[in-house]
Short mmCIF file of C-alpha atoms in Angstrom, two decimals:
data_model
loop_
_atom_site.label_atom_id
_atom_site.label_comp_id
_atom_site.label_asym_id
_atom_site.label_seq_id
_atom_site.Cartn_x
_atom_site.Cartn_y
_atom_site.Cartn_z
CA UNK S 145 -16.26 62.66 18.32
CA UNK S 146 -13.31 61.93 16.06
CA UNK S 147 -12.25 59.19 18.45
CA UNK S 148 -15.62 57.52 18.04
CA UNK S 149 -15.43 57.63 14.24
CA UNK S 150 -11.88 56.25 14.28
CA UNK S 151 -13.04 53.61 16.69
CA UNK S 152 -15.96 52.74 14.40
CA UNK S 153 -13.64 52.67 11.41
CA UNK S 154 -11.41 50.32 13.38
CA UNK S 155 -14.38 48.06 14.02
CA UNK S 156 -15.23 48.10 10.31
CA UNK S 157 -11.63 47.24 9.49
CA UNK S 158 -11.67 44.37 11.99
CA UNK S 159 -15.03 43.16 10.69
CA UNK S 160 -13.74 43.10 7.11
CA UNK S 161 -10.60 41.26 8.08
CA UNK S 162 -12.56 38.95 10.33
CA UNK S 163 -14.42 37.65 7.29
CA UNK S 164 -11.12 37.26 5.44
CA UNK S 165 -9.61 35.37 8.35
CA UNK S 166 -12.76 33.28 8.59
CA UNK S 167 -12.43 32.34 4.90
CA UNK S 168 -8.75 31.55 5.32
CA UNK S 169 -9.51 29.31 8.29
CA UNK S 170 -12.18 27.53 6.27
CA UNK S 171 -9.65 26.99 3.46
CA UNK S 172 -7.09 25.63 5.89
CA UNK S 173 -9.65 23.26 7.39
CA UNK S 174 -10.71 22.19 3.89
CA UNK S 175 -7.13 21.45 2.84
CA UNK S 176 -6.54 19.66 6.15
CA UNK S 177 -9.47 17.36 5.38
CA UNK S 178 -8.21 16.81 1.84
CA UNK S 179 -4.78 15.96 3.25
CA UNK S 180 -6.26 13.51 5.75
CA UNK S 181 -8.60 11.86 3.25
CA UNK S 182 -6.37 11.72 0.17
CA UNK S 183 -2.69 12.17 0.93
CA UNK S 184 -2.36 10.26 4.21
CA UNK S 185 -3.85 7.03 2.78
CA UNK S 186 -1.56 7.35 -0.25
CA UNK S 187 1.42 7.81 2.05
CA UNK S 188 0.33 4.73 4.00
CA UNK S 189 -0.06 2.78 0.77
CA UNK S 190 3.38 3.88 -0.44
CA UNK S 191 4.81 2.88 2.93
CA UNK S 192 3.21 -0.55 2.60
CA UNK S 193 4.53 -0.91 -0.96
CA UNK S 194 8.02 0.03 0.19
CA UNK S 195 7.67 -2.51 2.99
CA UNK S 196 6.72 -5.16 0.41
CA UNK S 197 9.74 -4.20 -1.69
CA UNK S 198 11.95 -4.49 1.37
CA UNK S 199 10.47 -7.92 2.08
CA UNK S 200 11.20 -8.98 -1.50
CA UNK S 201 14.77 -7.74 -1.17
CA UNK S 202 15.19 -9.57 2.14
CA UNK S 203 13.73 -12.73 0.63
CA UNK S 204 16.13 -12.45 -2.31
CA UNK S 205 19.09 -11.89 0.01
CA UNK S 206 17.97 -14.83 2.17
CA UNK S 207 17.67 -17.10 -0.87
CA UNK S 208 21.07 -15.98 -2.17
CA UNK S 209 22.63 -16.66 1.24
CA UNK S 210 21.04 -20.10 1.40
CA UNK S 211 22.25 -20.86 -2.11
CA UNK S 212 25.77 -19.77 -1.17
CA UNK S 213 25.70 -21.87 2.00
CA UNK S 214 24.48 -24.89 0.03
CA UNK S 215 27.26 -24.37 -2.52
CA UNK S 216 29.85 -24.15 0.27
CA UNK S 217 28.44 -27.24 1.93
CA UNK S 218 28.42 -29.13 -1.39
CA UNK S 219 32.00 -28.13 -2.16
CA UNK S 220 33.10 -29.17 1.33
CA UNK S 221 31.30 -32.49 0.97
CA UNK S 222 32.84 -32.98 -2.45
CA UNK S 223 36.24 -32.18 -0.99
CA UNK S 224 35.71 -34.73 1.78
CA UNK S 225 34.57 -37.30 -0.77
CA UNK S 226 37.69 -36.65 -2.87
CA UNK S 227 39.95 -37.24 0.13
CA UNK S 228 38.55 -40.70 0.80
#
């Protein structure tokens, strides 16, 4: 008889913790949805903004390189003109 009462108490214990686990799972699912709906788009947006910043930096480096090449070409042409 004692085994049955312990067994029933075990079932009660499992039933109580089952509800707790059920609530925890619901919280995890809720936070997962929040993460997918709020944080992931923000991460994507930040990634796109960083990509735009990288493009601006590349454009600036490209323009600086072109300017340097034009200056070198101009100085070489001026040097050739001076030798004539």
